[in-house]
mmCIF file of C-alpha atoms and ligand atoms in Angstrom:
data_model
loop_
_atom_site.group_PDB
_atom_site.id
_atom_site.type_symbol
_atom_site.label_atom_id
_atom_site.label_comp_id
_atom_site.label_asym_id
_atom_site.label_seq_id
_atom_site.Cartn_x
_atom_site.Cartn_y
_atom_site.Cartn_z
ATOM 1 C CA UNK M 1 -8.622 -2.411 17.685
ATOM 2 C CA UNK M 2 -4.941 -1.417 17.357
ATOM 3 C CA UNK M 3 -3.385 1.894 16.401
ATOM 4 C CA UNK M 4 -5.260 4.572 14.520
ATOM 5 C CA UNK M 5 -3.793 4.733 11.007
ATOM 6 C CA UNK M 6 -6.102 7.500 9.813
ATOM 7 C CA UNK M 7 -4.815 10.680 8.298
ATOM 8 C CA UNK M 8 -2.734 12.074 5.460
ATOM 9 C CA UNK M 9 0.751 10.606 5.241
ATOM 10 C CA UNK M 10 3.689 11.633 3.040
ATOM 11 C CA UNK M 11 6.379 9.206 1.900
ATOM 12 C CA UNK M 12 9.796 9.884 3.447
ATOM 13 C CA UNK M 13 11.597 6.595 2.747
ATOM 14 C CA UNK M 14 11.131 3.963 0.026
ATOM 15 C CA UNK M 15 13.495 0.977 0.076
ATOM 16 C CA UNK M 16 13.424 -1.577 -2.767
ATOM 17 C CA UNK M 17 10.339 -0.171 -4.508
ATOM 18 C CA UNK M 18 12.236 -1.073 -7.691
ATOM 19 C CA UNK M 19 12.497 -4.764 -6.675
ATOM 20 C CA UNK M 20 8.785 -4.860 -5.832
ATOM 21 C CA UNK M 21 7.858 -3.328 -9.188
ATOM 22 C CA UNK M 22 10.129 -5.762 -11.069
ATOM 23 C CA UNK M 23 8.408 -8.663 -9.263
ATOM 24 C CA UNK M 24 5.073 -7.260 -10.475
ATOM 25 C CA UNK M 25 6.373 -7.082 -14.054
ATOM 26 C CA UNK M 26 6.247 -3.283 -14.340
ATOM 27 C CA UNK M 27 8.172 -2.061 -17.390
ATOM 28 C CA UNK M 28 11.428 -0.153 -17.018
ATOM 29 C CA UNK M 29 10.114 3.186 -18.341
ATOM 30 C CA UNK M 30 7.140 3.088 -15.951
ATOM 31 C CA UNK M 31 9.437 2.116 -13.058
ATOM 32 C CA UNK M 32 11.702 5.092 -13.730
ATOM 33 C CA UNK M 33 8.751 7.469 -13.440
ATOM 34 C CA UNK M 34 7.185 5.649 -10.477
ATOM 35 C CA UNK M 35 10.440 5.781 -8.493
ATOM 36 C CA UNK M 36 10.434 9.576 -8.595
ATOM 37 C CA UNK M 37 6.860 10.034 -7.388
ATOM 38 C CA UNK M 38 6.174 11.527 -3.998
ATOM 39 C CA UNK M 39 3.543 9.089 -2.805
ATOM 40 C CA UNK M 40 0.933 10.091 -0.274
ATOM 41 C CA UNK M 41 -1.438 7.852 1.690
ATOM 42 C CA UNK M 42 -4.824 9.054 2.819
ATOM 43 C CA UNK M 43 -6.402 6.570 5.211
ATOM 44 C CA UNK M 44 -10.009 6.830 6.367
ATOM 45 C CA UNK M 45 -11.792 4.473 8.705
ATOM 46 C CA UNK M 46 -15.290 3.925 10.013
ATOM 47 C CA UNK M 47 -15.459 0.912 12.292
ATOM 48 C CA UNK M 48 -14.150 -2.087 10.335
ATOM 49 C CA UNK M 49 -14.466 -0.267 7.000
ATOM 50 C CA UNK M 50 -11.314 1.299 5.557
ATOM 51 C CA UNK M 51 -10.504 3.429 2.544
ATOM 52 C CA UNK M 52 -6.820 3.692 1.601
ATOM 53 C CA UNK M 53 -5.871 6.125 -1.144
ATOM 54 C CA UNK M 54 -2.393 6.139 -2.651
ATOM 55 C CA UNK M 55 -1.942 9.498 -4.321
ATOM 56 C CA UNK M 56 0.705 10.890 -6.653
ATOM 57 C CA UNK M 57 0.920 13.533 -9.353
ATOM 58 C CA UNK M 58 0.452 11.022 -12.184
ATOM 59 C CA UNK M 59 -1.671 8.234 -10.701
ATOM 60 C CA UNK M 60 -4.011 7.564 -7.829
ATOM 61 C CA UNK M 61 -5.064 4.169 -6.519
ATOM 62 C CA UNK M 62 -7.892 3.622 -4.038
ATOM 63 C CA UNK M 63 -9.029 0.522 -2.204
ATOM 64 C CA UNK M 64 -11.851 0.037 0.253
ATOM 65 C CA UNK M 65 -12.422 -3.025 2.378
ATOM 66 C CA UNK M 66 -13.890 -4.397 5.553
ATOM 67 C CA UNK M 67 -11.445 -6.072 7.943
ATOM 68 C CA UNK M 68 -11.911 -9.862 7.875
ATOM 69 C CA UNK M 69 -13.960 -9.881 4.683
ATOM 70 C CA UNK M 70 -12.349 -11.143 1.465
ATOM 71 C CA UNK M 71 -13.046 -9.074 -1.601
ATOM 72 C CA UNK M 72 -11.960 -8.878 -5.204
ATOM 73 C CA UNK M 73 -9.346 -6.252 -6.026
ATOM 74 C CA UNK M 74 -8.357 -5.093 -9.494
ATOM 75 C CA UNK M 75 -5.028 -3.282 -9.411
ATOM 76 C CA UNK M 76 -6.124 -0.869 -12.113
ATOM 77 C CA UNK M 77 -3.373 1.351 -13.479
ATOM 78 C CA UNK M 78 -0.736 -0.533 -11.474
ATOM 79 C CA UNK M 79 -0.030 -4.089 -12.694
ATOM 80 C CA UNK M 80 -3.684 -4.542 -13.765
ATOM 81 C CA UNK M 81 -4.226 -7.913 -12.103
ATOM 82 C CA UNK M 82 -7.230 -9.384 -10.373
ATOM 83 C CA UNK M 83 -6.525 -10.667 -6.866
ATOM 84 C CA UNK M 84 -8.571 -11.750 -3.874
ATOM 85 C CA UNK M 85 -7.697 -9.551 -0.940
ATOM 86 C CA UNK M 86 -8.207 -10.286 2.719
ATOM 87 C CA UNK M 87 -7.202 -7.739 5.350
ATOM 88 C CA UNK M 88 -6.883 -8.740 9.003
ATOM 89 C CA UNK M 89 -5.228 -7.462 12.154
ATOM 90 C CA UNK M 90 -2.143 -9.451 13.139
ATOM 91 C CA UNK M 91 -1.195 -7.927 16.467
ATOM 92 C CA UNK M 92 -0.644 -4.225 15.766
ATOM 93 C CA UNK M 93 -0.305 -4.776 11.990
ATOM 94 C CA UNK M 94 -3.040 -4.356 9.408
ATOM 95 C CA UNK M 95 -2.114 -7.168 7.030
ATOM 96 C CA UNK M 96 -3.429 -7.812 3.510
ATOM 97 C CA UNK M 97 -3.012 -11.067 1.618
ATOM 98 C CA UNK M 98 -3.498 -10.651 -2.128
ATOM 99 C CA UNK M 99 -4.125 -14.084 -3.595
ATOM 100 C CA UNK M 100 -3.681 -14.448 -7.342
ATOM 101 C CA UNK M 101 -1.153 -15.071 -10.055
ATOM 102 C CA UNK M 102 1.743 -13.641 -8.039
ATOM 103 C CA UNK M 103 2.875 -15.701 -5.054
ATOM 104 C CA UNK M 104 3.380 -14.277 -1.558
ATOM 105 C CA UNK M 105 1.757 -11.004 -2.522
ATOM 106 C CA UNK M 106 0.413 -8.558 0.027
ATOM 107 C CA UNK M 107 1.195 -5.695 2.341
ATOM 108 C CA UNK M 108 1.276 -4.709 6.003
ATOM 109 C CA UNK M 109 0.684 -1.324 7.655
ATOM 110 C CA UNK M 110 1.565 -0.382 11.202
ATOM 111 C CA UNK M 111 2.538 2.580 13.351
ATOM 112 C CA UNK M 112 5.916 3.090 14.981
ATOM 113 C CA UNK M 113 6.083 6.167 17.166
ATOM 114 C CA UNK M 114 4.526 8.870 14.965
ATOM 115 C CA UNK M 115 5.371 7.232 11.617
ATOM 116 C CA UNK M 116 3.222 5.060 9.347
ATOM 117 C CA UNK M 117 5.078 2.008 8.064
ATOM 118 C CA UNK M 118 4.214 -0.091 5.014
ATOM 119 C CA UNK M 119 5.782 -3.247 3.681
ATOM 120 C CA UNK M 120 4.782 -4.360 0.199
ATOM 121 C CA UNK M 121 5.459 -8.001 -0.683
ATOM 122 C CA UNK M 122 5.620 -9.861 -3.957
ATOM 123 C CA UNK M 123 7.350 -13.154 -4.722
ATOM 124 C CA UNK M 124 10.096 -12.695 -2.144
ATOM 125 C CA UNK M 125 10.702 -8.996 -2.820
ATOM 126 C CA UNK M 126 9.971 -6.618 0.052
ATOM 127 C CA UNK M 127 9.549 -2.865 -0.381
ATOM 128 C CA UNK M 128 9.738 -0.917 2.864
ATOM 129 C CA UNK M 129 8.044 2.489 2.975
ATOM 130 C CA UNK M 130 7.843 5.009 5.823
ATOM 131 C CA UNK M 131 5.425 7.960 5.911
ATOM 132 C CA UNK M 132 5.251 10.987 8.145
ATOM 133 C CA UNK M 133 2.002 12.647 9.081
ATOM 134 C CA UNK M 134 1.054 15.702 7.062
ATOM 135 C CA UNK M 135 -0.640 17.946 9.588
ATOM 136 C CA UNK M 136 -1.687 20.519 6.966
ATOM 137 C CA UNK M 137 -4.058 18.218 5.061
HETATM 138 C C1 LIG U 201 0.147 0.899 -4.308
HETATM 139 C C2 LIG U 201 2.315 0.592 -6.962
HETATM 140 C C3 LIG U 201 3.793 -0.483 -8.667
HETATM 141 C C4 LIG U 201 2.964 0.329 -10.828
HETATM 142 C C5 LIG U 201 2.955 3.802 -10.841
HETATM 143 C C6 LIG U 201 3.148 4.040 -9.381
HETATM 144 C C7 LIG U 201 1.977 4.849 -8.866
HETATM 145 C C8 LIG U 201 0.836 5.765 -6.896
HETATM 146 O O1 LIG U 201 -0.747 -1.570 -2.630
HETATM 147 C C9 LIG U 201 -0.358 -0.492 -2.303
HETATM 148 O O2 LIG U 201 -0.839 0.128 -1.195
HETATM 149 C C10 LIG U 201 -1.733 -0.567 -0.358
HETATM 150 C C11 LIG U 201 -1.325 -0.302 1.075
HETATM 151 O O3 LIG U 201 -1.352 1.080 1.375
HETATM 152 C C12 LIG U 201 -3.141 -0.035 -0.571
HETATM 153 O O4 LIG U 201 -3.550 -0.149 -1.896
HETATM 154 C C13 LIG U 201 0.705 0.253 -3.064
HETATM 155 C C14 LIG U 201 1.189 1.680 -5.033
HETATM 156 C C15 LIG U 201 2.340 0.805 -5.494
HETATM 157 C C16 LIG U 201 3.072 -0.663 -7.360
HETATM 158 C C17 LIG U 201 2.903 -0.535 -9.860
HETATM 159 C C18 LIG U 201 3.902 1.485 -10.875
HETATM 160 C C19 LIG U 201 3.259 2.683 -11.501
HETATM 161 C C20 LIG U 201 2.026 4.991 -7.388
HETATM 162 C C21 LIG U 201 -0.481 5.080 -7.095
#
């Protein structure tokens, strides 16, 4: 099993989050607020079972999954779509395919040095996020 992604991670870089949100059909007023949020990831793991929390001052979003096991995901409070999500390891990357109305939708997490990286994909748009470990939480 590749790198340990567990911990509390604070967003330090967020490239093309706007493009990703437009691809998801998020309205302009919501995008303006979302762009200013300081997102935090809290990742917990027990064996193949993961919980990933995305936390901000106005909205939280939590998923839990088992690696290699497809499960239904409802993106409640985000774009409010139902997708089928499958998370697998591809080399050192934890990769999620979100099959549904939006094409080429998914994400990938991996570690580079001491930083947590995330790419969010939707219909050709790629948002690139980098997080640094919060050692106080
Ligand atoms: C989830 C949201 C834009 C709506 C508010 C923004 C609230 C805080 O899928 C994601 O993470 C994966 C991988 O770590 C695990 O679920 C990203 C946040 C992106 C997309 C939709 C904007 C409104 C942000 C919840």
